[in-house]
mmCIF file of C-alpha atoms in Angstrom:
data_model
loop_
_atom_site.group_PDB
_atom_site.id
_atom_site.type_symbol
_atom_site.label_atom_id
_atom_site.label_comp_id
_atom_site.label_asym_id
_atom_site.label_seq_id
_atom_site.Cartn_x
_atom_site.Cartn_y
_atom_site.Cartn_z
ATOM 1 C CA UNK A 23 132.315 96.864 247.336
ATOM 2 C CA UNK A 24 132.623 93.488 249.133
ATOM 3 C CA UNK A 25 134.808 91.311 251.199
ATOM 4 C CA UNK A 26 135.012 88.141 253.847
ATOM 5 C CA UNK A 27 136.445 90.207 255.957
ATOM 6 C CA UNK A 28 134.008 92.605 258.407
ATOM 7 C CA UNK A 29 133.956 96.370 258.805
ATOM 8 C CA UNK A 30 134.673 96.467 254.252
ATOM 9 C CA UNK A 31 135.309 99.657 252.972
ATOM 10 C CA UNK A 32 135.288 101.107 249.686
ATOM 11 C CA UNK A 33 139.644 100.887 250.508
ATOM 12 C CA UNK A 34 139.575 96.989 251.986
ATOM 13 C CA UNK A 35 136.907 95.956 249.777
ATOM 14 C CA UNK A 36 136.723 94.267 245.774
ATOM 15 C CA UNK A 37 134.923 96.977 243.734
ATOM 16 C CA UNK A 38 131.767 95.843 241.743
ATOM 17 C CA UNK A 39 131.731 97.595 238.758
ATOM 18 C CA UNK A 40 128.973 99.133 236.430
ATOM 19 C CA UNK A 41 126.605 97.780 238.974
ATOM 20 C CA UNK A 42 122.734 97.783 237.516
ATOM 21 C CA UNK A 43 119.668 97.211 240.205
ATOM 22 C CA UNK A 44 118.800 94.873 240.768
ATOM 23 C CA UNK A 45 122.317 92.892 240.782
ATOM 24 C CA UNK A 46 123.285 88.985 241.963
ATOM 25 C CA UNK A 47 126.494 88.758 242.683
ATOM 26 C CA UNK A 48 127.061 84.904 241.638
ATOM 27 C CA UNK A 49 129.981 82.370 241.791
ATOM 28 C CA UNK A 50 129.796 82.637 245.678
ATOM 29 C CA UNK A 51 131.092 80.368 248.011
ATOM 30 C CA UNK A 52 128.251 78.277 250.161
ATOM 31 C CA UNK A 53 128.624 78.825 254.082
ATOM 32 C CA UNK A 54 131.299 82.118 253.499
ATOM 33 C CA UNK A 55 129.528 85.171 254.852
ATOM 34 C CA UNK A 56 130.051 87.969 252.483
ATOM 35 C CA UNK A 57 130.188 91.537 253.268
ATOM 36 C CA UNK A 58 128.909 94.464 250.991
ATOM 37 C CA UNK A 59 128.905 98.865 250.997
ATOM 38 C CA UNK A 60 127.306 100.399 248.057
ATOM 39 C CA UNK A 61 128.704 103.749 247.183
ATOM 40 C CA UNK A 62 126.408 106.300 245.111
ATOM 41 C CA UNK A 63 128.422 108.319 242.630
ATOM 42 C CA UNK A 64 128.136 110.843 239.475
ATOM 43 C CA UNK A 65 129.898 113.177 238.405
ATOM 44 C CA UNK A 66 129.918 115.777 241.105
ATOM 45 C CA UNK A 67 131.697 112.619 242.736
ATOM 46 C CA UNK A 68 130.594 109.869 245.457
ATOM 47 C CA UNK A 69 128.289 109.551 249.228
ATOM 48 C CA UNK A 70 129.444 108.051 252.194
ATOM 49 C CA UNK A 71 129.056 103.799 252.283
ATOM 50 C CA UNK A 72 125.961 102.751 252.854
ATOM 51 C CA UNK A 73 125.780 100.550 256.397
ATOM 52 C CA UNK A 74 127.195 97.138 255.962
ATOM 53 C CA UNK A 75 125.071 94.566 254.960
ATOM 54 C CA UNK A 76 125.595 90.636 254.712
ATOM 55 C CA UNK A 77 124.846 87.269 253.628
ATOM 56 C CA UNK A 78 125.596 83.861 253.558
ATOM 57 C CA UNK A 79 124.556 81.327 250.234
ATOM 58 C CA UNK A 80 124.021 77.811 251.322
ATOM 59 C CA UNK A 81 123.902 75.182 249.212
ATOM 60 C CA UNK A 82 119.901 73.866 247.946
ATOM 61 C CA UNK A 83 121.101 70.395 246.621
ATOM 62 C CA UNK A 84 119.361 67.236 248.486
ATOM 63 C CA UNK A 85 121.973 65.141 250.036
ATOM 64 C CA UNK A 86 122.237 61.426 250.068
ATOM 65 C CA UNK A 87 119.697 59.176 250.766
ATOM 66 C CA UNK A 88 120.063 56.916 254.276
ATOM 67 C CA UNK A 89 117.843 54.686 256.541
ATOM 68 C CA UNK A 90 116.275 55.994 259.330
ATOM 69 C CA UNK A 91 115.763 52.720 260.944
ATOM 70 C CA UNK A 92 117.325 49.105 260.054
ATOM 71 C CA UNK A 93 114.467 46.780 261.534
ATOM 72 C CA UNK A 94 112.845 44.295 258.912
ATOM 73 C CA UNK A 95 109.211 45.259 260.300
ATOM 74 C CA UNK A 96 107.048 46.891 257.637
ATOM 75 C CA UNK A 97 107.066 50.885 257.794
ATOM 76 C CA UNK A 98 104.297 52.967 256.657
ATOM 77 C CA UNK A 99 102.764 56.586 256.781
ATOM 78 C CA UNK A 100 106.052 57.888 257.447
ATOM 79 C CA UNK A 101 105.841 62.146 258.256
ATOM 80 C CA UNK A 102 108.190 65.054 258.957
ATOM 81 C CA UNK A 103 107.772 68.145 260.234
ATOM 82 C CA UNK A 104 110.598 71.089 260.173
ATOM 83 C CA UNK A 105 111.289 74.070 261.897
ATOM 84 C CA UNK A 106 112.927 77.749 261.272
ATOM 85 C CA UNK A 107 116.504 76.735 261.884
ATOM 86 C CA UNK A 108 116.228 73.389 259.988
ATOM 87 C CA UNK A 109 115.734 70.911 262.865
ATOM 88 C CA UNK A 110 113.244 68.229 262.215
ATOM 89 C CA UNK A 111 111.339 65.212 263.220
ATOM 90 C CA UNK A 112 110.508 62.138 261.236
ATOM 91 C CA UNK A 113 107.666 59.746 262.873
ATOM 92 C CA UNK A 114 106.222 56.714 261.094
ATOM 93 C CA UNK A 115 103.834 52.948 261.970
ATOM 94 C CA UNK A 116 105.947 50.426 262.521
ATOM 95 C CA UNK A 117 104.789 46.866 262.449
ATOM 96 C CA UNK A 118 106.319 43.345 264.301
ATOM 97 C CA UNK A 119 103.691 41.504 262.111
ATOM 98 C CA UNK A 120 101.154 41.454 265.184
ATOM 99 C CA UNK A 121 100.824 45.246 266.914
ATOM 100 C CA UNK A 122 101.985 48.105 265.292
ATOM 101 C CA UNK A 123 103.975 51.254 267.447
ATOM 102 C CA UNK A 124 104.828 54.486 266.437
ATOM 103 C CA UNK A 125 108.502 55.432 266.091
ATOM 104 C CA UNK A 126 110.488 58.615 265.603
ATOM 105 C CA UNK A 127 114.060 60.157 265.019
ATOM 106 C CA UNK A 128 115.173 63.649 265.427
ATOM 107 C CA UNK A 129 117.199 65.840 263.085
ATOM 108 C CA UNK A 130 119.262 68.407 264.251
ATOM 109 C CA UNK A 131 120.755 70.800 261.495
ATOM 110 C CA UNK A 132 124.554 70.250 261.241
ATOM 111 C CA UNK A 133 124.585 67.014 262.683
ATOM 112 C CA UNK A 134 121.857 64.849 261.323
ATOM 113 C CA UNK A 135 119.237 62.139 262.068
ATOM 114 C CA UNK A 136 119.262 60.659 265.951
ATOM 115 C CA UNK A 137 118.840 57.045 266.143
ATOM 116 C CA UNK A 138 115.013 55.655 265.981
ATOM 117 C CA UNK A 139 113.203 55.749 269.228
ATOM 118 C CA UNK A 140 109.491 54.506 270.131
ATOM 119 C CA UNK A 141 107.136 57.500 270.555
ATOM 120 C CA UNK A 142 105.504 55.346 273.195
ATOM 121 C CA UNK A 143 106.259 51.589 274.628
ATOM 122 C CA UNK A 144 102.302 50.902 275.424
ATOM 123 C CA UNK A 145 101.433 47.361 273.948
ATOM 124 C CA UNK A 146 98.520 48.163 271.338
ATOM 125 C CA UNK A 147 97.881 48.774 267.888
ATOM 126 C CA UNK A 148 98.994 52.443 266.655
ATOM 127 C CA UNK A 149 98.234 53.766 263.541
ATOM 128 C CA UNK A 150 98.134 57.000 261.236
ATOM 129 C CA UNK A 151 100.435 59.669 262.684
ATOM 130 C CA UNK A 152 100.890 63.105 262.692
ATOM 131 C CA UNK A 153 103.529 65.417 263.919
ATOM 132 C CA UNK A 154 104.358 69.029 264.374
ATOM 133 C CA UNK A 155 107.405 71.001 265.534
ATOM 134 C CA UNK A 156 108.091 74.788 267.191
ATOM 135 C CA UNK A 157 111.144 76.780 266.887
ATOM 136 C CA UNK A 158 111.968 75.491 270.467
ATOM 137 C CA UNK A 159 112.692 72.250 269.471
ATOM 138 C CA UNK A 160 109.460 70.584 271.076
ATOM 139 C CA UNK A 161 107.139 68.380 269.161
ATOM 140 C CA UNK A 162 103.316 66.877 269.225
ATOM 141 C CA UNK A 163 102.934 63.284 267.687
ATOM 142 C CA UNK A 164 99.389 62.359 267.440
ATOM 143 C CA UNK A 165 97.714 59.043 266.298
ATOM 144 C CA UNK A 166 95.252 56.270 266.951
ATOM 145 C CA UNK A 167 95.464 53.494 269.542
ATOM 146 C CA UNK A 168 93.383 50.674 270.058
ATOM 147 C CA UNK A 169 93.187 50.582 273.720
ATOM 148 C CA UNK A 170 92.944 46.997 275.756
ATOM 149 C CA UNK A 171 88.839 47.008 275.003
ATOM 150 C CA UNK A 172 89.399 47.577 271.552
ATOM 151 C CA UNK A 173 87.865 50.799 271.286
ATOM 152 C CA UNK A 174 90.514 53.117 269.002
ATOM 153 C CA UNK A 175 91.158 56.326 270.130
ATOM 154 C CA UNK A 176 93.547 59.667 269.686
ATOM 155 C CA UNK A 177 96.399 59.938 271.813
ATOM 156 C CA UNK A 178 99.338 62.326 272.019
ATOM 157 C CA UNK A 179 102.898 62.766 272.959
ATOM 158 C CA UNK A 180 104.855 65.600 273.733
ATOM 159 C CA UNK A 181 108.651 65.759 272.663
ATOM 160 C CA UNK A 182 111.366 68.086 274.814
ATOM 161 C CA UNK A 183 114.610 68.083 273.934
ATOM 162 C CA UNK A 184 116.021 67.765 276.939
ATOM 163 C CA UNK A 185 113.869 64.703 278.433
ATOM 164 C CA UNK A 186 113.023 62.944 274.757
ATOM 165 C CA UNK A 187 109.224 61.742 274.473
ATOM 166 C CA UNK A 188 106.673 62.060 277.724
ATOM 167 C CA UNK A 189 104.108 59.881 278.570
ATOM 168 C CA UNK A 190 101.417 58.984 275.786
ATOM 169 C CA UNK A 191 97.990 60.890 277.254
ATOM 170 C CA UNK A 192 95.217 59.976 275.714
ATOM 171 C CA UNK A 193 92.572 62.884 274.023
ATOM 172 C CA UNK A 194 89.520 61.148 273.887
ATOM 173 C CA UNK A 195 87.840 59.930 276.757
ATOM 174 C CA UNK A 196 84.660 59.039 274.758
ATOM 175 C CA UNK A 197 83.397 55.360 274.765
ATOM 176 C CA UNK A 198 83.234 55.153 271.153
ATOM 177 C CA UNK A 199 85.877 54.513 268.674
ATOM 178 C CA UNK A 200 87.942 57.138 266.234
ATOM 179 C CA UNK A 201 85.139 57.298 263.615
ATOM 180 C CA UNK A 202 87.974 57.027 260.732
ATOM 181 C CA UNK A 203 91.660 57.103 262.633
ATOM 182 C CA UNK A 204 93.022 58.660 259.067
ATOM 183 C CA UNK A 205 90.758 61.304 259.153
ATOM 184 C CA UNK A 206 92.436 63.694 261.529
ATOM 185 C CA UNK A 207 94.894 66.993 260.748
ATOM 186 C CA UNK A 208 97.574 68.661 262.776
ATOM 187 C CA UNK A 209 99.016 72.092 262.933
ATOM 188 C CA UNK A 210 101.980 73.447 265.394
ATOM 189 C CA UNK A 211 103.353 77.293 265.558
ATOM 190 C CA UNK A 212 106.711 78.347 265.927
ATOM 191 C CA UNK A 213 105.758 79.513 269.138
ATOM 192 C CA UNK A 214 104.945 76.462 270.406
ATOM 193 C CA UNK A 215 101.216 76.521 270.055
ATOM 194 C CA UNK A 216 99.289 73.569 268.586
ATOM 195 C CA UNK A 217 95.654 71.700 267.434
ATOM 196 C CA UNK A 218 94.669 68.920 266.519
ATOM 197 C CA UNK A 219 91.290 68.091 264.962
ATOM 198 C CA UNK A 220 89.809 64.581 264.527
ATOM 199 C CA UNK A 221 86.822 63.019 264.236
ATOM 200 C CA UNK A 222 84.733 60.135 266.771
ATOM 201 C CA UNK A 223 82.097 57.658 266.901
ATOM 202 C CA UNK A 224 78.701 59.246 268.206
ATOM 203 C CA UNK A 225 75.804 56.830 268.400
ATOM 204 C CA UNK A 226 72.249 58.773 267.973
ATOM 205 C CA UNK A 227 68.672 57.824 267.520
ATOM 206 C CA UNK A 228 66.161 59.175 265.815
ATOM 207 C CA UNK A 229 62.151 58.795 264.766
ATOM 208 C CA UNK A 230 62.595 55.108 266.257
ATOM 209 C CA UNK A 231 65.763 54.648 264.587
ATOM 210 C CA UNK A 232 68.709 52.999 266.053
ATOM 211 C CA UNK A 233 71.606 51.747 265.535
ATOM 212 C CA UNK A 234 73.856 53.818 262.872
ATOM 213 C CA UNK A 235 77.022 55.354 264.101
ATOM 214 C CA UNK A 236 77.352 59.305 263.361
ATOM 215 C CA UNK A 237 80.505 61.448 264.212
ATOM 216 C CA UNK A 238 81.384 64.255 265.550
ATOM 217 C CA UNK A 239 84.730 66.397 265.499
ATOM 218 C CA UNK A 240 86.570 67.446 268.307
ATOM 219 C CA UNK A 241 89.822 69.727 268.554
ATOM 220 C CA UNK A 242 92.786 69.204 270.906
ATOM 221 C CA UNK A 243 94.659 72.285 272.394
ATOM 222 C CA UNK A 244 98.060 72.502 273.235
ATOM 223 C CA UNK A 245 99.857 75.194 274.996
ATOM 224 C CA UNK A 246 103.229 76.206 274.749
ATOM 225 C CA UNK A 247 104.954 73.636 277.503
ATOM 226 C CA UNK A 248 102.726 70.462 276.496
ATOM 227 C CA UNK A 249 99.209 71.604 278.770
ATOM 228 C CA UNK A 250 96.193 70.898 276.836
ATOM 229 C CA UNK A 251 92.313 70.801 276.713
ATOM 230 C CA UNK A 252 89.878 68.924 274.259
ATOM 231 C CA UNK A 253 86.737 71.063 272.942
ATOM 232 C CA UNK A 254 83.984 69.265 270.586
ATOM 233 C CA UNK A 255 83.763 71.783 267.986
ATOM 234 C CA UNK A 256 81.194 70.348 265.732
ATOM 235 C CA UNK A 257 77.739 70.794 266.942
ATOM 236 C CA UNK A 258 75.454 68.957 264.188
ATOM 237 C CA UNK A 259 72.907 66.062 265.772
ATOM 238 C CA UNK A 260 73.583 63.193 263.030
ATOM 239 C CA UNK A 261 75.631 63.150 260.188
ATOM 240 C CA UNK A 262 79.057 62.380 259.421
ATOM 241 C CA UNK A 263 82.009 64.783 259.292
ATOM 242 C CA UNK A 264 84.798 64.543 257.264
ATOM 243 C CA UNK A 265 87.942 66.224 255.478
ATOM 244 C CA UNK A 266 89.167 68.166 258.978
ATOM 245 C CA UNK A 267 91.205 71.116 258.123
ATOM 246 C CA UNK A 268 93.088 73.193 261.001
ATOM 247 C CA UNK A 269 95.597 76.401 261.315
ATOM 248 C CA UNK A 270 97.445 77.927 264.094
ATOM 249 C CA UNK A 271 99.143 80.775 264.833
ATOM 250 C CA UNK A 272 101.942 81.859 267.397
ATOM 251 C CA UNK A 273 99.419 83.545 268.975
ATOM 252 C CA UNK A 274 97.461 80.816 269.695
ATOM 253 C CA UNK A 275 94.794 81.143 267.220
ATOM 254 C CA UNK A 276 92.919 78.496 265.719
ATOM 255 C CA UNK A 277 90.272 78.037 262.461
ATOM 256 C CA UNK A 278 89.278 74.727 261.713
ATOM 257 C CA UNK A 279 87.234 73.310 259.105
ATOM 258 C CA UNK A 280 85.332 70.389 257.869
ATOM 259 C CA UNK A 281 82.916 68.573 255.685
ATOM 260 C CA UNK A 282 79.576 67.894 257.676
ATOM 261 C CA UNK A 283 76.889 65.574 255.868
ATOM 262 C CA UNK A 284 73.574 65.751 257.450
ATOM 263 C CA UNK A 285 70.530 63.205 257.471
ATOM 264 C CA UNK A 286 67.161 62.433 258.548
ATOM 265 C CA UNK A 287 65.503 59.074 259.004
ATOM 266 C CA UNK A 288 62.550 58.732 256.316
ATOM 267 C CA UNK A 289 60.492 54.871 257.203
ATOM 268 C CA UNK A 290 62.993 53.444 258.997
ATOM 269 C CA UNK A 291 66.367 54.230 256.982
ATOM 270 C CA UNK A 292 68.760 56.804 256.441
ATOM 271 C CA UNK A 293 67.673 59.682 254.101
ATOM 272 C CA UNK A 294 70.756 62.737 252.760
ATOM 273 C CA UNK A 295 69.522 66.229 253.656
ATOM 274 C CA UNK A 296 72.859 67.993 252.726
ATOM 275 C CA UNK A 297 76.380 68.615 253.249
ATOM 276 C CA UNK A 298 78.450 71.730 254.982
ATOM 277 C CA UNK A 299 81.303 73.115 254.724
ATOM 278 C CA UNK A 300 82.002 74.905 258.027
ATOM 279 C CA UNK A 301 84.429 76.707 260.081
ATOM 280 C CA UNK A 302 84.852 77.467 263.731
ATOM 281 C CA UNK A 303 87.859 79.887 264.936
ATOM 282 C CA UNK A 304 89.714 80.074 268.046
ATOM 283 C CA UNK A 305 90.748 83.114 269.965
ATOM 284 C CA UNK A 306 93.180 83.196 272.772
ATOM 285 C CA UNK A 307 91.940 85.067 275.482
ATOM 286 C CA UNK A 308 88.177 84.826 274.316
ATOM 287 C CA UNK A 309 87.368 81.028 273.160
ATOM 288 C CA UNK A 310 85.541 79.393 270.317
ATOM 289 C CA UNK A 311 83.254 81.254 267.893
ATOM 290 C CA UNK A 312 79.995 79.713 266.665
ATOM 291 C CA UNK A 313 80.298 76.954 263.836
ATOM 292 C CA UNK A 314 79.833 79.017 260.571
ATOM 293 C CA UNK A 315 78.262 77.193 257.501
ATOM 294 C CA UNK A 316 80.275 78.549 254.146
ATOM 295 C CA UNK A 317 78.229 76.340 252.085
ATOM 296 C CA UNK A 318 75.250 74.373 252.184
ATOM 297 C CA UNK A 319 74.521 72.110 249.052
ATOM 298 C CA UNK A 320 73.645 69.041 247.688
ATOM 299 C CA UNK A 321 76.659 68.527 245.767
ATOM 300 C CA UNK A 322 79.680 66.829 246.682
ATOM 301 C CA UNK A 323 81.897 68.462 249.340
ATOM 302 C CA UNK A 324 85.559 67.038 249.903
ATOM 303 C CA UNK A 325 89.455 68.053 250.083
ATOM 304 C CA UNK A 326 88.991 70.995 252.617
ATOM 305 C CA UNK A 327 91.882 73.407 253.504
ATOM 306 C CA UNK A 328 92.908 76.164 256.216
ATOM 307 C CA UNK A 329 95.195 78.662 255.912
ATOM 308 C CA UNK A 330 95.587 81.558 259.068
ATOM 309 C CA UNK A 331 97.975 84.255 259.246
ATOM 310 C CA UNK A 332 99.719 86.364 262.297
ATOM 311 C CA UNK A 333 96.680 89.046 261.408
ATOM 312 C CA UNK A 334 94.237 87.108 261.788
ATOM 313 C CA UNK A 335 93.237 86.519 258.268
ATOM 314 C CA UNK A 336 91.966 83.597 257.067
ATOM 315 C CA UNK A 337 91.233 81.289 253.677
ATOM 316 C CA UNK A 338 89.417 77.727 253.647
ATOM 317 C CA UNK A 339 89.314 75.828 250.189
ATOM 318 C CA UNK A 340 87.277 73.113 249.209
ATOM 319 C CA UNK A 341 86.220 71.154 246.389
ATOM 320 C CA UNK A 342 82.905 71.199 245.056
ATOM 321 C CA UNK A 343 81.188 68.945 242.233
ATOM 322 C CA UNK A 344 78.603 70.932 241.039
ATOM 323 C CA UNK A 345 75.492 69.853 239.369
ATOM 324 C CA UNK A 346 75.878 72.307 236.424
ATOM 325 C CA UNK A 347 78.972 69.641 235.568
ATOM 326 C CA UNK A 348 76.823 66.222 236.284
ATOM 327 C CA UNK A 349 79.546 65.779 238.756
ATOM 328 C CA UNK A 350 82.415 65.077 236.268
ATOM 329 C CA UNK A 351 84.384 68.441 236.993
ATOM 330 C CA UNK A 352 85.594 69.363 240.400
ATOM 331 C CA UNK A 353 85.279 73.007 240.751
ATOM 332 C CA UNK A 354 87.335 74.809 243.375
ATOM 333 C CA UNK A 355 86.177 76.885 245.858
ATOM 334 C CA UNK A 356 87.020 79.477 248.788
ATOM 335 C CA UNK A 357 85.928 81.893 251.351
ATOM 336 C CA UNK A 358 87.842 84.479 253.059
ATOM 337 C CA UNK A 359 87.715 85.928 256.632
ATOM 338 C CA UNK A 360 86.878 89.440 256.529
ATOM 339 C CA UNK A 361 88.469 92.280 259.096
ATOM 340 C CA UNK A 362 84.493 92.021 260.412
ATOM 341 C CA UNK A 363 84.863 88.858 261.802
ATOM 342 C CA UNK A 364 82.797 87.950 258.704
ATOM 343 C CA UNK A 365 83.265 84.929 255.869
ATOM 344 C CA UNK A 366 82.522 85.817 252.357
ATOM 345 C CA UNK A 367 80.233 84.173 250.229
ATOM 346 C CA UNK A 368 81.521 81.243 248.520
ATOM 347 C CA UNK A 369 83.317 82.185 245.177
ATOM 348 C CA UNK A 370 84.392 79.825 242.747
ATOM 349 C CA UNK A 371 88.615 79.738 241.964
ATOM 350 C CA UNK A 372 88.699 77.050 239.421
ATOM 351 C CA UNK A 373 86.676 74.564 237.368
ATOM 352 C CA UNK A 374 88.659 73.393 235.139
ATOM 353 C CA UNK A 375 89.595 70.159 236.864
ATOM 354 C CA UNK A 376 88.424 66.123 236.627
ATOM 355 C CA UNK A 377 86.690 65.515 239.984
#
């Protein structure tokens, strides 16, 4: 039996007839709340209703298409993140044909896109950004500035909605640049949690050898409320890290992953040992874990991916050209976090792809 109406009965309410499980009652109205008993009968004759139970279809269709902004600057890397509820927010690079900013509107469910706003008013170049939402209605924007010296490096913004956009703070207080200011990944939890991973110029030396520019990756905590603390997370000595990966959940916890090429310097110049694939996890309450190598190889490594659950468990992906395939077929790969605390070895998903 249903109805609009609350409190349906099997006397207020439309009878469903000949009703088979499971059943979709279709040709529904979208935003009417419908109301439903189910009555068990035989023929020694019929139970009591069921508790009431309810729902309300909504329409899936996209709606129309509209500007976010009307400026004739040149937009690019436009991203949105959403929340529970349906709220989002939009950020994108914005160019004047000499600097570029970062802008931003908000969408609120039921009444639509705010008008565009800077992110930040600072007079550099911005570039690449990233953004993530909670079901609070607070957002991170991350990207890369080139700072008055020129040296380009990750900043942040935190979003209320009560006060808009605070003031840009600025995660890396290293003296050398973002090592690539696209190579960078952001995750935010509906609880208002959120990390950021990137990677930065780190001059070494080695065997009387100067002068090349290796990386490391470092990982950008935020709290609930907009606190937040940098940790470097990648401990390797020279190499270059690449394809950063990161998860979160409400909790707080954190994996994050990345590709980590290593070298040596053989007479002078550069000389490929191998490349890793390796994780590092974040617990609230106890810190960072050791970096954990899934893979070691001389293959091709790229295209890494985190995924983290409220329990704690835990997949990374990656892509892996193995030599078996002279390098023409990407094979796909993974390794799961175990109740232990343990990875799995790495086990192959798919091979069947060009690389």
């Amino acid at each position: 039996y249903w109805s609009t109406a609350d409190g349906v009965t099997p006397l207020t309410g439309t009878k469903i007839a000949n009703v088979t499980t499971p059943y979709a009652h279709k040709g529904l109205t979208n935003g009417t709340t419908y109301r439903y008993v189910v009555v068990v009968s035989n023929n020694r004759g019929s139970a009591a209703p069921s508790p009431q139970a309810s729902g309300t279809p909504n329409s899936r269709d996209w709606h129309d298409t509209r500007s976010l902004e009307s400026r004739s600057d040149t937009v690019s890397y436009p991203i949105v993140a959403m929340d529970s509820a349906g709220n989002g927010m939009a950020v994108w690079q914005q160019s004047d044909g000499i600097d570029s900013s970062i802008w931003s509107s908000h969408y609120a469910a039921g009444s639509g896109w705010s008008a565009p706003v800077p992110v930040e008013t600072a007079p550099r170049v911005a570039e690449a950004p990233l953004v993530g939402v909670d079901d609070q209605g607070n957002a991170v924007a991350i990207r890369a500035h080139h700072d008055a010296t020129d040296i380009e490096r990750r900043w942040l913004s935190y979003y209320q909605p009560a006060t808009g956009w605070g003031p840009a703070q600025v995660m890396s207080d290293s003296p050398k640049s973002v090592f690539d200011f696209y190579e960078r990944a952001l995750a935010m939890s509906k609880a208002g949690y959120a990390a950021a991973v990137w990677t930065q110029e780190d001059s070494k030396s080695e065997a009387g050898w100067w002068g090349d520019t290796f990386d490391t990756v470092y990982v950008t905590r935020v709290s609930p409320g907009g606190g937040w603390v940098k940790t470097m997370v990648d401990l390797s000595d020279m190499g270059f890290s690449s394809d950063t990966a990161v998860s979160i959940t409400d909790n707080g916890s954190i994996v994050a992953g990345w590709v980590r090429s290593d070298y040596t310097v053989v007479n002078g110049a550069l000389s490929f040992v191998a490349s890793d694939v390796y994780v590092r996890r974040y617990i609230l309450g106890s810190g960072w874990t050791a970096p954990v190598s899934l893979v070691r190889t001389t293959d091709s490594l790229k295209g890494t991916k985190v995924g983290l659950d409220a329990q704690g468990n835990a997949v990374v992906t990656w892509i892996q050209n193995m030599p078996a395939n002279k390098g023409t077929v990407a094979t796909l790969r993974a390794s799961r976090l175990q109740a232990t605390g343990n990875w799995t070895a790495a086990e192959t998903l798919s091979n069947a792809g060009k690389a």
